[in-house]
Amino acid sequence: MSTLEVRNPANGELVIALPADDAGSVALKAGAARAAQPAWAAWPLSERLACLKAFRDAVVAQRDALATTLTRETGKPIRMARNELDGLLPRIDFFLAECAQAIAPETVYEEGGLREQIEHMPLGVVANISAWNYPWFVGCNVILPALATGNAVLYKPSEYATLTGLEIARLLHEAGVPRQVMACLVGAGEVGSALLAQEVDGVFFTGSHATGKRIAEAVGGRFVKLQLELGGKDPTYVCEDADVAAAAASLADGAMYNSGQSCCSVERIYVHEAIHDAFVEAFVQTVGGFRMGDPMNEDTYIGPLTRMPQLDVLSAQVADARERGARVLTGGQVGGGSGNWFEPTVLVDVDHTMEVMREESFGPVIGIQKVRDDAEAVRLMNDTRYGLTAGVYTPDEARARRILAQVHAGSVYWNCCDRVSPRLPWSGVRDSGLGLTLSKYGIQAFTRTKAWHLRTAG
């Protein structure tokens, strides 16, 4: 039997070696899910939602132990691990409150004995290949509405967050969800490939653009529901009338939180030339106060990167920027000792010839570029193949709306950044993905519509 090693990214130590799935076990779990799904869909919605409520209660009761597991396998600072679990609760509450209305049958016409209705039916068996950076968030964004709407779920957590994935499955089973209906698959890319080879009715993926492209190619021509939540190169523009100190503090957190390993981390900052120098000074001062260290310490803000290969990506981006004329104001180096450490890094004098301003960093690295006016800012914000989030800092809402209306992004922010709301759809354009999660539309994403034509006899 093959195994999957889970290592602590803070020191490289082996946490545990887990038995891994293979093509045969994946096929068995897929067959069991297919057989069990109709009975699960026949459960009253209230009973399925009761399972989600029991799952929520268990997350609250076991929060600290779950946070410790998350920190040990991903390197996420412990207070941020607890923040993720705390932040999951409003999402669960949203699904509990809104699911019934989101999938309620709709009567759209009734006259002369003819009634027309729309019904929302479960897709069937859903494959969910999930991410490691926020495994509770991104996993449950798919798993919970999928289960609530009557689907069975084949869930492959990232190999970098497998222990958390197993905990999610365990808590759902203990909450009353049948094991065949919620199956967790353990393994790396080959297990994901085996999952994609199964007969499924929907594929939901969160991760990199490169992997998303391979998944799209793997299921192409099969006519199943495909949803891809991919990365971004998220820009923000700071106008000359912005509160410099407030914008710098907000954007430093938006760029460096979770060691910059967020899909919606701020990855490019454009600052009006009138306040550029003052903004940079305040930004660097804020970053200088971010403590890097043991992720189990309460005062640690910058932890290790979860994936060792990302150290090379960040090093190459910084080297490329330097060669092309950028200045490193702080950081720029791989940290010493064992583990996957990279210093929080701020670059200025950057431009779009540099990789750091064009390709996703997914780490604590940020480039800050001076711009002349709003038009130049918009042009540069749109000079990307991505389109996940974008933001503007200014006290003038009308100005912010004018700018953001021109920017190609699934989510836009005025005087804030790096936030996700369960009430709003989470989506991207261009190479940032396909489809959406969250909001009532994210609940309906796990259903197909069925049209009813009903005529009274006689």
Coordinates of C-alpha atoms in Angstrom, one line a residue:
M1 CA 0.0 0.0 0.0
S2 CA 1.3 3.5 -0.9
T3 CA 1.6 6.2 1.8
L4 CA 1.3 9.9 2.0
E5 CA 3.9 11.7 4.2
V6 CA 2.6 14.8 6.0
R7 CA 5.5 17.1 7.0
N8 CA 5.6 20.2 9.2
P9 CA 6.7 23.1 6.9
A10 CA 8.1 25.0 9.8
N11 CA 10.9 22.4 10.4
G12 CA 10.5 19.7 7.8
E13 CA 9.8 17.0 10.4
L14 CA 7.5 14.1 9.6
V15 CA 4.1 14.5 11.3
I16 CA 2.6 11.2 10.1
A17 CA 2.6 8.8 7.1
L18 CA -1.0 8.0 6.0
P19 CA -2.2 5.1 4.0
A20 CA -3.1 6.5 0.5
D21 CA -5.8 5.7 -1.9
D22 CA -5.2 4.2 -5.3
A23 CA -7.2 3.8 -8.5
G24 CA -9.0 0.8 -7.1
S25 CA -10.1 2.3 -3.8
V26 CA -11.1 5.5 -5.6
A27 CA -13.4 3.5 -7.9
L28 CA -14.9 1.7 -4.9
K29 CA -15.7 4.9 -3.1
A30 CA -17.1 6.4 -6.3
G31 CA -19.4 3.4 -6.8
A32 CA -20.6 3.5 -3.2
A33 CA -21.3 7.2 -3.5
R34 CA -23.3 6.7 -6.6
A35 CA -25.4 3.9 -4.9
A36 CA -26.0 6.0 -1.8
Q37 CA -26.8 9.4 -3.3
P38 CA -30.5 8.8 -4.2
A39 CA -31.3 7.8 -0.6
W40 CA -29.5 10.9 0.7
A41 CA -31.3 13.2 -1.7
A42 CA -34.6 11.7 -0.5
W43 CA -33.9 12.8 3.1
P44 CA -36.0 15.9 4.0
L45 CA -34.0 19.0 3.6
S46 CA -34.5 19.8 7.2
E47 CA -32.7 16.6 8.2
R48 CA -29.7 17.2 5.9
L49 CA -29.4 20.7 7.3
A50 CA -29.5 19.3 10.8
C51 CA -26.4 17.4 10.0
L52 CA -24.7 20.6 8.9
K53 CA -25.8 22.2 12.2
A54 CA -24.3 19.3 14.2
F55 CA -21.1 19.7 12.1
R56 CA -21.0 23.4 13.1
D57 CA -21.4 22.6 16.8
A58 CA -18.5 20.1 16.5
V59 CA -16.3 22.7 14.9
V60 CA -17.0 25.1 17.8
A61 CA -16.4 22.4 20.4
Q62 CA -13.1 21.1 18.9
R63 CA -11.8 24.5 17.6
D64 CA -8.4 24.5 19.3
A65 CA -7.5 21.0 18.4
L66 CA -8.5 21.5 14.8
A67 CA -6.5 24.7 14.6
T68 CA -3.4 22.9 15.9
T69 CA -3.7 20.3 13.3
L70 CA -4.1 22.9 10.6
T71 CA -1.0 24.8 11.8
R72 CA 1.1 21.6 12.0
E73 CA 0.5 20.6 8.4
T74 CA 0.3 23.9 6.6
G75 CA 2.4 26.3 8.8
K76 CA -0.5 28.7 9.1
P77 CA 0.1 30.8 12.3
I78 CA -2.0 29.4 15.1
R79 CA -4.1 32.6 15.6
M80 CA -4.8 32.6 11.8
A81 CA -5.8 28.9 12.0
R82 CA -8.3 29.8 14.7
N83 CA -9.5 32.8 12.7
E84 CA -10.2 30.5 9.8
L85 CA -12.3 28.2 11.9
D86 CA -14.1 31.2 13.5
G87 CA -14.7 32.6 10.0
L88 CA -16.2 29.3 8.8
L89 CA -19.1 29.7 11.2
P90 CA -20.9 32.6 9.5
R91 CA -20.6 30.6 6.2
I92 CA -22.3 27.6 7.7
D93 CA -25.0 29.9 9.2
F94 CA -25.5 31.4 5.7
F95 CA -26.0 27.9 4.1
L96 CA -28.4 26.9 7.0
A97 CA -30.4 30.1 6.6
E98 CA -30.5 30.4 2.8
C99 CA -30.5 26.9 1.3
A100 CA -34.3 26.2 1.5
Q101 CA -35.1 29.4 -0.2
A102 CA -32.4 29.1 -2.8
I103 CA -33.6 25.7 -4.0
A104 CA -37.3 26.1 -3.4
P105 CA -39.6 25.2 -6.4
E106 CA -40.7 28.2 -8.3
T107 CA -44.1 28.7 -10.0
V108 CA -43.4 31.0 -13.0
Y109 CA -46.8 30.8 -14.7
E110 CA -50.3 29.6 -13.9
E111 CA -53.4 30.3 -16.0
G112 CA -56.2 28.3 -17.7
G113 CA -55.4 25.0 -16.0
L114 CA -51.7 25.2 -17.0
R115 CA -49.0 25.6 -14.4
E116 CA -45.2 26.0 -15.1
Q117 CA -42.7 25.3 -12.4
I118 CA -38.9 25.2 -12.0
E119 CA -37.4 22.7 -9.6
H120 CA -33.8 22.5 -8.5
M121 CA -32.5 18.9 -8.5
P122 CA -29.1 17.7 -7.1
L123 CA -26.4 17.1 -9.7
G124 CA -25.7 13.6 -8.3
V125 CA -22.1 12.7 -7.4
V126 CA -19.7 15.7 -7.0
A127 CA -15.9 15.5 -7.2
N128 CA -14.2 18.2 -5.1
I129 CA -10.4 18.7 -5.5
S130 CA -9.6 21.3 -2.9
A131 CA -6.8 23.6 -1.8
W132 CA -4.4 23.7 1.1
N133 CA -4.2 27.5 1.9
Y134 CA -7.7 27.8 3.5
P135 CA -8.9 24.1 3.6
W136 CA -11.8 24.8 5.9
F137 CA -13.0 27.7 3.8
V138 CA -12.6 26.4 0.3
G139 CA -13.4 22.8 1.2
C140 CA -16.7 23.7 3.0
N141 CA -17.7 26.2 0.3
V142 CA -18.2 23.1 -1.9
I143 CA -18.9 20.3 0.5
L144 CA -21.6 21.9 2.6
P145 CA -23.9 23.3 -0.1
A146 CA -23.3 20.1 -2.2
L147 CA -24.5 17.9 0.7
A148 CA -27.3 20.2 1.7
T149 CA -28.8 20.1 -1.9
G150 CA -28.7 16.3 -1.9
N151 CA -25.4 15.4 -3.6
A152 CA -22.8 12.8 -2.6
V153 CA -19.3 14.2 -2.4
L154 CA -16.0 12.6 -3.3
Y155 CA -13.5 15.0 -1.6
K156 CA -9.8 15.0 -2.3
P157 CA -8.1 17.6 0.0
S158 CA -4.8 18.9 -1.0
E159 CA -1.9 16.5 0.0
Y160 CA -0.6 19.5 2.0
A161 CA -3.8 19.7 4.1
T162 CA -4.9 16.0 4.2
L163 CA -5.2 15.8 8.0
T164 CA -7.6 18.8 8.0
G165 CA -9.5 17.1 5.1
L166 CA -9.9 13.9 7.2
E167 CA -11.1 16.0 10.1
I168 CA -13.8 17.6 8.0
A169 CA -15.0 14.2 6.9
R170 CA -14.9 12.8 10.4
L171 CA -17.0 15.6 11.8
L172 CA -19.5 15.3 9.0
H173 CA -19.8 11.5 9.6
E174 CA -20.2 12.1 13.3
A175 CA -22.9 14.7 12.5
G176 CA -25.0 12.1 10.7
V177 CA -23.8 12.2 7.0
P178 CA -23.5 8.7 5.7
R179 CA -19.9 7.6 5.0
Q180 CA -20.7 6.6 1.5
V181 CA -22.2 10.1 0.8
M182 CA -19.1 12.0 2.1
A183 CA -15.9 10.2 1.1
C184 CA -12.4 11.6 1.7
L185 CA -9.6 10.5 -0.7
V186 CA -6.0 10.6 0.5
G187 CA -3.2 11.1 -1.9
A188 CA -1.5 13.5 -4.3
G189 CA -1.9 14.1 -8.0
E190 CA -2.4 10.5 -9.1
V191 CA -5.4 10.2 -6.7
G192 CA -6.9 13.3 -8.2
S193 CA -6.4 11.8 -11.7
A194 CA -8.1 8.6 -10.6
L195 CA -11.0 10.7 -9.2
L196 CA -11.4 12.5 -12.5
A197 CA -11.7 9.2 -14.3
Q198 CA -14.8 8.3 -12.4
E199 CA -18.4 8.8 -13.5
V200 CA -19.2 12.0 -11.7
D201 CA -21.8 14.7 -12.4
G202 CA -19.8 17.7 -11.3
V203 CA -16.1 18.6 -10.8
F204 CA -15.3 21.5 -8.5
F205 CA -11.6 22.5 -8.1
T206 CA -9.8 25.2 -6.2
G207 CA -6.1 25.7 -6.9
S208 CA -3.6 26.9 -9.5
H209 CA -4.3 27.9 -13.0
A210 CA -2.0 25.2 -14.4
T211 CA -3.8 22.4 -12.5
G212 CA -7.2 23.9 -13.4
K213 CA -6.3 23.8 -17.1
R214 CA -5.3 20.1 -16.8
I215 CA -8.6 19.3 -15.1
A216 CA -10.6 21.1 -17.7
E217 CA -8.7 19.1 -20.4
A218 CA -9.3 15.8 -18.5
V219 CA -13.1 16.2 -18.3
G220 CA -13.5 18.0 -21.7
G221 CA -16.2 16.4 -23.8
R222 CA -17.9 14.7 -20.9
F223 CA -20.5 17.4 -20.4
V224 CA -20.4 17.5 -16.6
K225 CA -20.6 20.5 -14.5
L226 CA -17.1 22.1 -14.2
Q227 CA -16.2 24.8 -11.8
L228 CA -12.7 26.1 -11.4
E229 CA -11.6 28.6 -8.7
L230 CA -8.1 29.6 -9.7
G231 CA -5.5 32.2 -8.7
G232 CA -5.1 35.8 -9.3
K233 CA -2.6 38.7 -9.5
D234 CA -4.9 41.0 -7.5
P235 CA -4.2 44.7 -7.9
T236 CA -5.1 47.7 -5.8
Y237 CA -4.9 51.4 -6.6
V238 CA -4.3 54.0 -3.9
C239 CA -5.5 57.5 -5.0
E240 CA -3.8 60.7 -4.0
D241 CA -6.7 61.6 -1.7
A242 CA -6.5 58.4 0.3
D243 CA -5.6 58.2 4.0
V244 CA -2.0 57.1 3.5
A245 CA -1.5 55.5 7.0
A246 CA -4.8 53.6 6.9
A247 CA -4.3 52.4 3.3
A248 CA -0.8 51.2 4.0
A249 CA -1.8 49.3 7.1
S250 CA -4.8 47.7 5.4
L251 CA -2.8 46.7 2.2
A252 CA 0.2 45.4 4.1
D253 CA -2.1 43.0 5.9
G254 CA -3.9 42.2 2.7
A255 CA -0.6 41.3 1.0
M256 CA 1.1 39.4 3.9
Y257 CA -1.8 37.7 5.8
N258 CA -1.3 33.9 5.8
S259 CA 2.2 34.6 4.5
G260 CA 0.7 35.9 1.3
Q261 CA -0.8 32.5 0.5
S262 CA -4.4 33.6 -0.3
C263 CA -6.1 33.6 -3.7
C264 CA -7.2 37.1 -3.1
S265 CA -4.0 38.4 -1.4
V266 CA -3.1 41.9 -2.7
E267 CA -0.3 41.1 -5.2
R268 CA 0.2 44.4 -7.0
I269 CA -0.1 48.0 -5.6
Y270 CA -0.3 51.1 -7.7
V271 CA 0.1 54.4 -5.9
H272 CA -0.6 57.9 -7.2
E273 CA 2.7 59.7 -7.6
A274 CA 1.6 62.5 -5.3
I275 CA 1.6 60.2 -2.2
H276 CA 3.9 57.4 -3.5
D277 CA 6.8 58.0 -1.2
A278 CA 4.7 58.6 1.9
F279 CA 2.7 55.4 1.2
V280 CA 5.9 53.3 0.7
E281 CA 7.4 54.6 4.0
A282 CA 4.2 53.7 5.9
F283 CA 3.9 50.3 4.2
V284 CA 7.5 49.3 4.9
Q285 CA 7.1 50.4 8.5
T286 CA 4.0 48.2 8.9
V287 CA 5.6 45.2 7.3
G288 CA 8.6 45.6 9.6
G289 CA 6.3 45.0 12.5
F290 CA 5.2 41.6 11.3
R291 CA 6.9 38.9 13.4
M292 CA 8.2 35.9 11.5
G293 CA 8.7 32.8 13.6
D294 CA 7.3 29.6 15.0
P295 CA 3.7 29.3 13.8
M296 CA 2.6 27.9 17.1
N297 CA 3.5 31.1 18.9
E298 CA 0.6 33.5 19.5
D299 CA 2.5 36.6 18.3
T300 CA 3.7 35.1 15.0
Y301 CA 2.3 36.8 11.9
I302 CA 4.5 35.4 9.1
G303 CA 4.8 31.6 9.1
P304 CA 6.6 29.3 6.8
L305 CA 5.4 28.7 3.2
T306 CA 3.4 25.5 3.0
R307 CA 5.1 24.2 -0.2
M308 CA 8.9 24.2 -0.4
P309 CA 8.9 24.7 -4.3
Q310 CA 7.4 28.1 -3.8
L311 CA 10.6 29.3 -2.3
D312 CA 12.2 29.0 -5.7
V313 CA 9.3 30.8 -7.4
L314 CA 9.7 33.8 -5.0
S315 CA 13.5 33.8 -5.2
A316 CA 13.3 33.9 -9.0
Q317 CA 10.7 36.7 -9.0
V318 CA 12.9 38.9 -6.7
A319 CA 16.0 38.2 -8.7
D320 CA 14.2 39.0 -12.0
A321 CA 12.9 42.3 -10.6
R322 CA 16.4 43.3 -9.3
E323 CA 17.9 42.6 -12.7
R324 CA 15.4 44.8 -14.3
G325 CA 15.9 47.8 -12.0
A326 CA 13.7 47.2 -8.9
R327 CA 14.8 48.0 -5.4
V328 CA 14.2 45.7 -2.5
L329 CA 13.3 47.8 0.6
T330 CA 13.0 44.9 3.0
G331 CA 13.3 41.1 2.9
G332 CA 14.0 39.4 -0.4
Q333 CA 15.8 36.3 1.0
V334 CA 15.0 32.7 1.8
G335 CA 15.0 32.3 5.6
G336 CA 17.8 30.4 7.3
G337 CA 17.5 27.0 9.0
S338 CA 15.1 24.2 8.4
G339 CA 11.6 24.7 7.0
N340 CA 10.1 26.7 4.2
W341 CA 10.8 30.3 5.2
F342 CA 10.8 33.5 3.0
E343 CA 11.2 37.0 4.4
P344 CA 8.4 39.5 3.9
T345 CA 9.5 41.4 0.9
V346 CA 8.7 44.9 -0.5
L347 CA 9.8 45.9 -4.0
V348 CA 9.6 49.4 -5.6
D349 CA 10.6 50.9 -8.9
V350 CA 8.8 47.9 -10.5
D351 CA 7.1 47.7 -13.8
H352 CA 5.3 45.2 -16.0
T353 CA 8.4 43.8 -17.6
M354 CA 9.0 42.0 -14.3
E355 CA 7.5 38.6 -13.3
V356 CA 6.6 39.9 -9.8
M357 CA 4.0 42.2 -11.4
R358 CA 2.6 39.7 -13.9
E359 CA 2.6 36.2 -12.4
E360 CA 1.1 35.0 -9.1
S361 CA 3.5 35.2 -6.2
F362 CA 1.5 33.3 -3.6
G363 CA 3.9 34.4 -0.9
P364 CA 5.0 37.4 1.2
V365 CA 6.2 39.4 -1.7
I366 CA 4.7 42.7 -3.1
G367 CA 5.6 45.2 -5.8
I368 CA 4.6 48.8 -5.5
Q369 CA 4.4 50.9 -8.7
K370 CA 4.0 54.7 -9.1
V371 CA 1.3 55.9 -11.5
R372 CA 0.4 59.3 -12.8
D373 CA -3.4 59.2 -12.8
D374 CA -6.5 57.0 -12.7
A375 CA -6.3 56.1 -16.4
E376 CA -2.8 54.7 -16.0
A377 CA -3.9 52.8 -12.9
V378 CA -6.8 51.2 -14.8
R379 CA -4.6 50.3 -17.7
L380 CA -2.1 48.5 -15.5
M381 CA -4.7 46.8 -13.3
N382 CA -6.1 45.3 -16.5
D383 CA -2.7 44.3 -17.9
T384 CA -3.0 40.7 -16.7
R385 CA -4.4 37.4 -17.7
Y386 CA -6.1 37.1 -14.3
G387 CA -9.2 38.7 -12.9
L388 CA -10.1 37.6 -9.4
T389 CA -10.2 40.8 -7.2
A390 CA -9.2 44.4 -7.5
G391 CA -9.5 47.4 -5.2
V392 CA -9.3 51.2 -4.9
Y393 CA -8.6 53.4 -1.8
T394 CA -10.1 56.8 -1.9
P395 CA -12.7 58.7 0.2
D396 CA -14.7 59.3 -3.0
E397 CA -17.1 56.5 -3.7
A398 CA -18.2 57.8 -7.1
R399 CA -14.6 57.9 -8.2
A400 CA -14.0 54.4 -6.9
R401 CA -17.0 53.1 -8.7
R402 CA -15.9 54.7 -12.0
I403 CA -12.5 53.1 -11.7
L404 CA -13.7 49.6 -10.6
A405 CA -16.4 49.5 -13.2
Q406 CA -13.5 49.5 -15.8
V407 CA -11.5 46.7 -14.1
H408 CA -12.0 43.1 -15.1
A409 CA -12.4 41.2 -11.9
G410 CA -15.0 39.0 -10.2
S411 CA -14.9 40.9 -6.9
V412 CA -14.0 44.5 -6.3
Y413 CA -13.2 46.4 -3.1
W414 CA -13.5 50.0 -2.0
N415 CA -11.3 50.9 0.9
C416 CA -10.8 47.3 1.9
C417 CA -9.2 44.1 0.5
D418 CA -8.7 40.4 0.9
R419 CA -12.1 39.6 2.2
V420 CA -14.8 37.1 1.2
S421 CA -18.5 37.3 2.2
P422 CA -20.8 34.3 2.2
R423 CA -23.6 36.6 0.9
L424 CA -21.7 37.5 -2.3
P425 CA -20.7 35.3 -5.2
W426 CA -17.0 34.4 -5.4
S427 CA -15.9 34.2 -9.0
G428 CA -13.2 35.1 -11.4
V429 CA -12.8 36.1 -15.0
R430 CA -10.1 35.3 -17.5
D431 CA -7.6 32.8 -16.1
S432 CA -8.9 33.2 -12.6
G433 CA -11.6 30.6 -13.1
L434 CA -15.0 29.4 -14.2
G435 CA -18.2 29.4 -12.2
L436 CA -18.7 30.5 -8.6
T437 CA -19.2 29.6 -5.0
L438 CA -21.0 31.3 -2.1
S439 CA -24.2 33.4 -2.2
K440 CA -27.5 31.9 -3.2
Y441 CA -26.0 31.3 -6.7
G442 CA -23.3 29.2 -5.1
I443 CA -25.9 27.0 -3.5
Q444 CA -27.8 26.6 -6.8
A445 CA -24.5 25.7 -8.5
F446 CA -24.9 22.2 -7.1
T447 CA -28.2 21.7 -8.7
R448 CA -29.7 21.4 -12.2
T449 CA -33.0 22.9 -13.1
K450 CA -35.9 20.8 -14.1
A451 CA -38.8 22.3 -16.0
W452 CA -42.4 21.1 -15.1
H453 CA -45.3 21.6 -17.5
L454 CA -48.5 20.7 -15.5
R455 CA -51.9 20.8 -17.1
T456 CA -55.1 20.0 -15.2
A457 CA -57.0 17.1 -16.8
G458 CA -60.4 17.8 -18.4

